[in-house]
XYZ file of C-alpha atoms in Angstrom:
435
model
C -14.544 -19.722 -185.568
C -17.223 -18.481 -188.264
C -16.878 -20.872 -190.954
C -16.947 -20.333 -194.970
C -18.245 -23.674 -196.956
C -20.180 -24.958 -199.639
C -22.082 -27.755 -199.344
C -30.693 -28.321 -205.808
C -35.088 -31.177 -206.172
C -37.846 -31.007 -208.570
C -40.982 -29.568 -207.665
C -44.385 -31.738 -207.013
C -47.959 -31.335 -207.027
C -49.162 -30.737 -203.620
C -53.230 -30.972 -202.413
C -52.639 -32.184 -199.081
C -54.670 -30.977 -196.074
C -53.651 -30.191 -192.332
C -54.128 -33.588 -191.245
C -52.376 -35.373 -194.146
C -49.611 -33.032 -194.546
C -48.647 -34.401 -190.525
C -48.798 -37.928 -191.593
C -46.864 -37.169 -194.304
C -44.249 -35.410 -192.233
C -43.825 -38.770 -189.853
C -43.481 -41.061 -192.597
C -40.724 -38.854 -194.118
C -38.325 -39.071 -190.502
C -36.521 -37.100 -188.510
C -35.865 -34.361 -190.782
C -39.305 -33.294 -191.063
C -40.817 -33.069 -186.882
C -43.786 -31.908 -186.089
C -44.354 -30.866 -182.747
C -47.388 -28.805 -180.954
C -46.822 -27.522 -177.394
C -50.195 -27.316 -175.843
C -51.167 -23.348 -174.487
C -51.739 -22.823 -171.074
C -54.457 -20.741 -171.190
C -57.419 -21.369 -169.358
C -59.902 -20.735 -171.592
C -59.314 -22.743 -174.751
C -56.697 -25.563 -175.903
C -54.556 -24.017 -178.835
C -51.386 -24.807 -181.359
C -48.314 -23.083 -179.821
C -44.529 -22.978 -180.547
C -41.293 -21.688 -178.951
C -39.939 -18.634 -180.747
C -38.168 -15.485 -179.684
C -40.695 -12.485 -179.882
C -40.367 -8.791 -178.612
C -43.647 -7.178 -177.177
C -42.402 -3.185 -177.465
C -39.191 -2.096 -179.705
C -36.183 -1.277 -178.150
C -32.760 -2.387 -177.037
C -31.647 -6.357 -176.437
C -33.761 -6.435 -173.338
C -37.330 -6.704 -175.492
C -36.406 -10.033 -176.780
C -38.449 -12.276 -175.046
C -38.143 -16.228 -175.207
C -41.500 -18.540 -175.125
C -42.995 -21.514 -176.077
C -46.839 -20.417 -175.819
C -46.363 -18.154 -178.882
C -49.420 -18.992 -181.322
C -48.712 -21.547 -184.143
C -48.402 -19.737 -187.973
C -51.651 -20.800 -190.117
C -52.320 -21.290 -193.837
C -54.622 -18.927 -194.416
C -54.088 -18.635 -198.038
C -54.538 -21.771 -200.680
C -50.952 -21.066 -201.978
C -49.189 -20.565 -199.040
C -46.832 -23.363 -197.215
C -45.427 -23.889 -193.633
C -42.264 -24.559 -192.901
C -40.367 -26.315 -190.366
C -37.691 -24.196 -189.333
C -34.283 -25.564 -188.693
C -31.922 -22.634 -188.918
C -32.379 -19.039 -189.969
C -29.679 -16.126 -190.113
C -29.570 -12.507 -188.778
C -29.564 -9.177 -190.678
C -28.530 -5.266 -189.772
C -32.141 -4.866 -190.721
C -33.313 -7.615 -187.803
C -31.451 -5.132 -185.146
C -33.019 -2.272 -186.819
C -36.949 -3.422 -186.374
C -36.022 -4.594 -182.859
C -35.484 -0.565 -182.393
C -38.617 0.389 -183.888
C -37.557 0.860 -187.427
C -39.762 1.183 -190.278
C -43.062 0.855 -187.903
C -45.623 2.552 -189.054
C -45.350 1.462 -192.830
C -44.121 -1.926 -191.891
C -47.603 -2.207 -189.614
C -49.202 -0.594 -192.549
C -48.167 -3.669 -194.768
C -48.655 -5.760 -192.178
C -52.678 -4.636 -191.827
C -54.009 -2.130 -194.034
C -56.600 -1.447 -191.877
C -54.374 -0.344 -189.105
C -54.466 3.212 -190.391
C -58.015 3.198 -188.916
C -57.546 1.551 -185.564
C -54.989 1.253 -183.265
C -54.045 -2.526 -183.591
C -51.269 -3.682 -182.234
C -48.489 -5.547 -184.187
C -46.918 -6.976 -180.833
C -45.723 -9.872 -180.111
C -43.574 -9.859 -182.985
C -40.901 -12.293 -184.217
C -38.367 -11.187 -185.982
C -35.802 -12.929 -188.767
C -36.019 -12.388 -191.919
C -33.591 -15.524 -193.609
C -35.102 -19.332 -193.057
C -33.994 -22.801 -194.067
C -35.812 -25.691 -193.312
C -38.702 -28.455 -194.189
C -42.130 -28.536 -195.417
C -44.624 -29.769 -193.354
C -47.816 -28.297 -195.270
C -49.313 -26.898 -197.690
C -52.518 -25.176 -199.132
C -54.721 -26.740 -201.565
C -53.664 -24.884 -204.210
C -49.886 -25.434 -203.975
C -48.229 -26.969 -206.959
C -44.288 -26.608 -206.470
C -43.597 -27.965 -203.119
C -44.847 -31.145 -200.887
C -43.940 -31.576 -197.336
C -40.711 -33.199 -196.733
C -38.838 -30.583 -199.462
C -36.015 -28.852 -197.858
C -36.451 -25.398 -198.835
C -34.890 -21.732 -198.340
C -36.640 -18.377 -197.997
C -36.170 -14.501 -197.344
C -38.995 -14.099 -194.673
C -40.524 -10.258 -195.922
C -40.377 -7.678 -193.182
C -44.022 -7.321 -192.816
C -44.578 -11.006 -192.444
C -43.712 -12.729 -189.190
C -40.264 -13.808 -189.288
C -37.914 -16.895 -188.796
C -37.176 -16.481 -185.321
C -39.400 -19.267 -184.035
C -39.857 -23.382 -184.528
C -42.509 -22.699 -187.574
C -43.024 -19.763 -190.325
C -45.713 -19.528 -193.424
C -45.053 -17.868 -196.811
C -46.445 -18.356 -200.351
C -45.233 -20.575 -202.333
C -44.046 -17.806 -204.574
C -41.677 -16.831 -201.942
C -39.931 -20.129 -201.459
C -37.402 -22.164 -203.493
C -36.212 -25.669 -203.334
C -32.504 -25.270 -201.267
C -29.653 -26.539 -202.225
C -28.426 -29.975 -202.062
C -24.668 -29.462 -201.087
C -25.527 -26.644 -198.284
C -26.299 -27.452 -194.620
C -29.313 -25.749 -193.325
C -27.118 -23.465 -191.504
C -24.982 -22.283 -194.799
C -28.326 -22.148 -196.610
C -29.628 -19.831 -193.720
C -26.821 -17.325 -194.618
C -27.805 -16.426 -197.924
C -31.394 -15.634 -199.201
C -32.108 -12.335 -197.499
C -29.263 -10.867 -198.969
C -29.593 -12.177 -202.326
C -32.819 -10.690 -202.438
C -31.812 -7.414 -201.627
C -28.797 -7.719 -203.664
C -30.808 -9.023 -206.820
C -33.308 -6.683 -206.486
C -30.973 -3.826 -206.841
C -28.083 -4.724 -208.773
C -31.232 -5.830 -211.365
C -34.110 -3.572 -210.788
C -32.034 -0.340 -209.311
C -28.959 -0.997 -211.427
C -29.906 -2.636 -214.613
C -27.674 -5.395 -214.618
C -28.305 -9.122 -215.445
C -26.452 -12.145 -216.586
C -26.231 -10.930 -219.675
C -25.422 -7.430 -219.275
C -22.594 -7.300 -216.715
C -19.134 -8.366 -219.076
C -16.834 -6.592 -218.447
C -18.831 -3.648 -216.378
C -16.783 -1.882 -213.652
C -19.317 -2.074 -210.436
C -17.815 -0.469 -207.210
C -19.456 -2.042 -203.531
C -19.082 0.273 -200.678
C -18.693 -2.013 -197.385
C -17.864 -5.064 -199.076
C -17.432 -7.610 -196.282
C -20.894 -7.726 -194.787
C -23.749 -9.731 -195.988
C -25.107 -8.342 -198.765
C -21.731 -7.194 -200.142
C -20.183 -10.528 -199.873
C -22.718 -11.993 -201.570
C -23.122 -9.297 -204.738
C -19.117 -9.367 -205.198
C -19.763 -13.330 -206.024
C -22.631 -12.803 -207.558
C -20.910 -10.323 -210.383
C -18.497 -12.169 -210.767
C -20.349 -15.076 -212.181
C -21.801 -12.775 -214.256
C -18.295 -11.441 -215.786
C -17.998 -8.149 -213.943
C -14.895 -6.088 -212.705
C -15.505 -5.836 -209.107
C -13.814 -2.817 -206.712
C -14.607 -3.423 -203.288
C -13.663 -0.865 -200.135
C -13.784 -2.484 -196.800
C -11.449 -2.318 -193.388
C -7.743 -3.927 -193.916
C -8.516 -6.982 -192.023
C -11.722 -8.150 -194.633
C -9.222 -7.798 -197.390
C -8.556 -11.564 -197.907
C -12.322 -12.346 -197.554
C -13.108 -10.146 -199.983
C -10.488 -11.488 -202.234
C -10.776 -14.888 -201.778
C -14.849 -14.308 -202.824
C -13.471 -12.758 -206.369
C -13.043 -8.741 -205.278
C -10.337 -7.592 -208.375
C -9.412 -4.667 -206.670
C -9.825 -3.341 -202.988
C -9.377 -0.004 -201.212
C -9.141 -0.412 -197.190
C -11.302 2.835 -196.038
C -9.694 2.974 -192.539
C -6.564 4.145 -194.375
C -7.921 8.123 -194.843
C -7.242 7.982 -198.635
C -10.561 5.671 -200.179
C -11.824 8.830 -202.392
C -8.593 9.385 -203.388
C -7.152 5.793 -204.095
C -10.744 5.468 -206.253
C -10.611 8.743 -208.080
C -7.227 7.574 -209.649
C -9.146 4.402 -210.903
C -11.369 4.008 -214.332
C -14.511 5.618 -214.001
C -17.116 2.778 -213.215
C -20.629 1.853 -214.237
C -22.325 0.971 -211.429
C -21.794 2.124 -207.647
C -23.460 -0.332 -205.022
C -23.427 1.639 -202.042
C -24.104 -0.326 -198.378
C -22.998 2.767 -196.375
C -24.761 6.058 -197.086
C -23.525 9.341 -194.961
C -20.960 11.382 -196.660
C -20.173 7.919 -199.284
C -22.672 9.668 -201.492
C -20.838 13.062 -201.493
C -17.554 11.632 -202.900
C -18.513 8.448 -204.994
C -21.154 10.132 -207.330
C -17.842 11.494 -209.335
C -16.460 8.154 -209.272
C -18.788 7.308 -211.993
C -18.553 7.647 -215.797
C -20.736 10.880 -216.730
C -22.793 10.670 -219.611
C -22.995 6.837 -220.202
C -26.308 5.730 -218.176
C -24.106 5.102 -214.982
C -25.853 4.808 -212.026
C -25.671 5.295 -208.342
C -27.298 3.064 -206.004
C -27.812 2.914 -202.546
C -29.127 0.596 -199.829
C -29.642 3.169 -196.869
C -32.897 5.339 -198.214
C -34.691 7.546 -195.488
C -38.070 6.330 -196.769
C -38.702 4.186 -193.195
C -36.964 6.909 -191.270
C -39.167 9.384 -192.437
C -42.091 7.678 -192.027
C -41.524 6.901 -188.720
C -40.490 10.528 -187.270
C -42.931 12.245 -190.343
C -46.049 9.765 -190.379
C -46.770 7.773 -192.924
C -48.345 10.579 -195.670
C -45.402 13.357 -195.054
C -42.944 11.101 -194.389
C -43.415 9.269 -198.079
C -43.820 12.833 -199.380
C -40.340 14.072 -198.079
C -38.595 10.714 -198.942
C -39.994 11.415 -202.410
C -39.071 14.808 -202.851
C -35.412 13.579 -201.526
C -34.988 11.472 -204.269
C -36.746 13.576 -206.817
C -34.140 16.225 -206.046
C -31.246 14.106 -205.932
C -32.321 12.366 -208.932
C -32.832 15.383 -211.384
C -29.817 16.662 -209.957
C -27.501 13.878 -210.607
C -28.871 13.482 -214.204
C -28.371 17.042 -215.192
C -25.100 17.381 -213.718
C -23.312 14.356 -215.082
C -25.943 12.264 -216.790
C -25.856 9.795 -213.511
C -28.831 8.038 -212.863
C -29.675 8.065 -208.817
C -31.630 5.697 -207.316
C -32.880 3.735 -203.504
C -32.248 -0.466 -203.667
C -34.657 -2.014 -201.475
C -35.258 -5.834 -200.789
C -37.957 -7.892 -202.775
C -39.097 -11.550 -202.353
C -38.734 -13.871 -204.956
C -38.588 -17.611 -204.822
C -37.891 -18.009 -208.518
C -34.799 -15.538 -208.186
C -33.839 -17.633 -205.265
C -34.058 -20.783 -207.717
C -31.193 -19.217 -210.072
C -29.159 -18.813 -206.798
C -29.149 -22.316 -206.272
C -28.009 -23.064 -209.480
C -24.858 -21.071 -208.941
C -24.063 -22.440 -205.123
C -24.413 -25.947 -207.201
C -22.028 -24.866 -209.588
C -19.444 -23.746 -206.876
C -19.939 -19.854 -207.975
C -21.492 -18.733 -204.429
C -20.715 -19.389 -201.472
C -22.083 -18.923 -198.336
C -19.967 -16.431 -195.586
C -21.220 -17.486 -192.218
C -18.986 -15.523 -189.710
C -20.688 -17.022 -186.686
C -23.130 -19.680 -185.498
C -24.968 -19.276 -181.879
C -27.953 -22.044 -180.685
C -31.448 -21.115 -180.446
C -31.157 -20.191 -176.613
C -28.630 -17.391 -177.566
C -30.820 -15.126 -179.923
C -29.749 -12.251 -177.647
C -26.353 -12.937 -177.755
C -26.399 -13.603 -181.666
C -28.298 -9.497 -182.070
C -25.523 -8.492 -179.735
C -22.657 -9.992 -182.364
C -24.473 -8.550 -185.021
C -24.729 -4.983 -183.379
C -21.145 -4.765 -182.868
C -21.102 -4.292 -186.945
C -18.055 -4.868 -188.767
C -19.108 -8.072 -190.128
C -17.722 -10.481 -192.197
C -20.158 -12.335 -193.557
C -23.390 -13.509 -192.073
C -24.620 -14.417 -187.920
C -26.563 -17.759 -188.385
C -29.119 -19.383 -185.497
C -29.639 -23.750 -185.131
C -33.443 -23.276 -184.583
C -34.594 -26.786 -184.809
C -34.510 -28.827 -181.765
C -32.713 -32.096 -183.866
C -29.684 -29.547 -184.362
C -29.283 -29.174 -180.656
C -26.822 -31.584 -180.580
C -24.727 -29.612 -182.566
C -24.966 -26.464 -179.911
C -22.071 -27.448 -177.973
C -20.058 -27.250 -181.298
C -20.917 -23.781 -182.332
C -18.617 -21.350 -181.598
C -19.239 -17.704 -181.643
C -15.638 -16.095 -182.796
C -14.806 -12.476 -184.186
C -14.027 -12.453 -186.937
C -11.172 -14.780 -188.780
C -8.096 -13.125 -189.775
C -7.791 -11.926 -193.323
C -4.976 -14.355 -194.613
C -7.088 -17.009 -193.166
C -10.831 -16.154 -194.223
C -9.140 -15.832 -198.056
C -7.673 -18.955 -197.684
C -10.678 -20.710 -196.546
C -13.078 -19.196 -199.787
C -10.624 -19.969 -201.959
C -10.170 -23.932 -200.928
C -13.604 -24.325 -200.806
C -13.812 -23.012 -204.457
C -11.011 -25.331 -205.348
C -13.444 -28.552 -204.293
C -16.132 -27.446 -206.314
């Protein structure tokens, strides 16, 4: 059974090299290993790790297990690696194991790939990590080895799916005390996309959101269980829609009012309701046909959505008329929407941010998010753990043990569908109670 729980360290100077930083991490124990499998190849000794890597996109069968897969370096003075001990799964992880968002994602990825013909492969996917510190580069001044951290891996970058990952500092944030590495897992990829477009796509803050009516389209999965906390803490009305059997998960997290959309009347049930101020849309399709009028005209409303063409366009376009037509899509919509009904339109995409991630910690330590982990799987069931999360419907977020000192807890995880409604409410709303 998925479980929902909750479970935040100053920041030091830290000029510590390779060699040191290894040291360091013995001295600290068992929660910060270092370990360096030893390459077979013939020609030349070199730092490998296990990690789950795909060599061409496609279906399940690309994921590829091994433990010769080349060790992450610091290649920048502010970057850091990290020990990896659990990380979570995203929509977006199933997504790039299909080939989504290629070209521009290998255009990120290398710049210089628009004038050769590079390849990005192998490439490990994950985009949510929570572990240790084992180093850092010279220029480093928030983190030491031995900090727990959490971090939303970037989709260019090499993700979480393996024993070690690097980011910038910039991208990383101290995690917080009172969450296992596994509940900690669940949460920073989707706060990052939810933050970045609840702030920079739908201008709303701390400060901003009393009392604002903000509808979430597909408000049981990751991101949506996360914003409808998130809001809350920040005073908003939240409307949720989501299948009958999320209902009490959705409630339990703070929803005020929710419209099951298997029931044939969602537009309907919503048009009878207050205009609102915001629409966060996780669906797309036809959504965007009915819920524009669901917003107050004339007031700076705005619509915005998660599921953009821009990648989609790019990759069946190219990379120049592919951004062109993505462009001119939103231009039209945009100008459109705003003439109509004064409605702003706008495309929510996921940013990075370690400091936003701090300010997320200091809610999960004040009991105002939690994290929704629906189910857990060990590090030898990646495949199984992309199947789960391909099945859709979720109810929170699919979280992988990585580290090899969590093993022992593989024989405990249990990979469930999802809890019943009456029971998921009940278990957000007794974990609020102890906190």
């Amino acid at each position: 059974m998925g479980s929902v729980r909750v479970m935040a360290s100053s920041r030091l100077l830290c000029l510590f090299n390779a060699k040191a930083a290894v040291l360091t991490a013995a001295r600290a124990g068992p929660s910060v290993y270092w370990r360096r499998h030893v390459c077979s190849s013939p020609s030349r000794l070199q730092s490998c790790m296990s990690a789950w890597v795909i060599d061409q996109y496609g279906t399940n069968e690309v994921l590829r297990y091994t433990e010769e897969h080349t060790m992450p370096d610091i290649t920048s003075p502010c970057e850091v690696m990290i020990k990896v001990h659990a990380a979570s799964l995203n929509p977006l992880d199933v997504s790039m194991r299909g080939g989504y968002g290629a070209k521009l994602l290998k255009l990120r990825r290398d710049p210089m790939s628009v004038m050769n013909n590079g390849s990005e492969f192998p490439l490990v996917l994950g985009r949510d990590v929570s572990g240790v510190v084992v180093d850092c580069g010279s220029e480093v001044t928030h983190f030491a080895p031995g900090d727990e951290v959490w971090a939303a891996v970037p989709p260019w970058k090499q993700g979480s799916l393996a024993e070690y990952v690097t980011l910038t500092e910039y991208e990383v944030s101290q995690k917080p005390k009172l969450l296992s590495h596994s509940e900690a897992a669940s949460i920073p990829y989707v706060a990052g996309t939810a933050l970045s477009t609840l702030v920079n796509a739908g201008g709303l803050c701390r400060d901003s959101s009393s009392n604002k009516r903000v509808l979430i389209t597909g408000g049981s999965g990751g991101v949506g269980t996360f914003a409808i906390q998130l809001l809350k803490a920040w005073g908003a009305h939240v409307t949720v829609t989501c299948s009958q059997n999320a209902e009490g998960l959705v409630r339990g997290l703070g929803a005020d009012e929710v419209v099951d959309y298997t029931a044939g009347d969602a537009a309907e049930r919503l048009d009878l309701m207050e205009k609102f101020d915001v629409i966060l849309d996780n669906v797309g399709g036809e959504t965007e046909e009915w819920a524009m009028g669901l917003l107050k005209p004339w007031s700076g409303a705005k619509y915005v959505t998660l599921v953009s063409p821009l990648l989609l366009s790019t990759d069946s376009m190219g990379l120049l008329d592919g951004a062109l037509n993505a462009g001119f899509t939103l231009h039209n919509k945009a100008i459109q929407n705003i003439i109509s009904s004064g409605v702003f339109y706008r495309w929510g995409f996921f940013a990075p941010d370690g400091p936003a991630l701090d300010e997320v910690s200091k809610l999960v330590d004040a009991g105002k998010i939690l994290p929704v982990v629906e189910a857990q799987f060990p590090f030898t069931q990646v495949p199984q753990a992309f199947q789960k999360v391909e099945e859709g419907h979720a109810r929170g977020k699919t979280v992988v043990h990585v580290a090899e000192e969590d093993d022992r807890q593989d024989e405990e995880l249990v990979q469930s569908s999802p809890m019943g409604a009456g029971e998921e409410g009940l278990g957000v709303q007794e974990s609020a109670k102890q906190n």
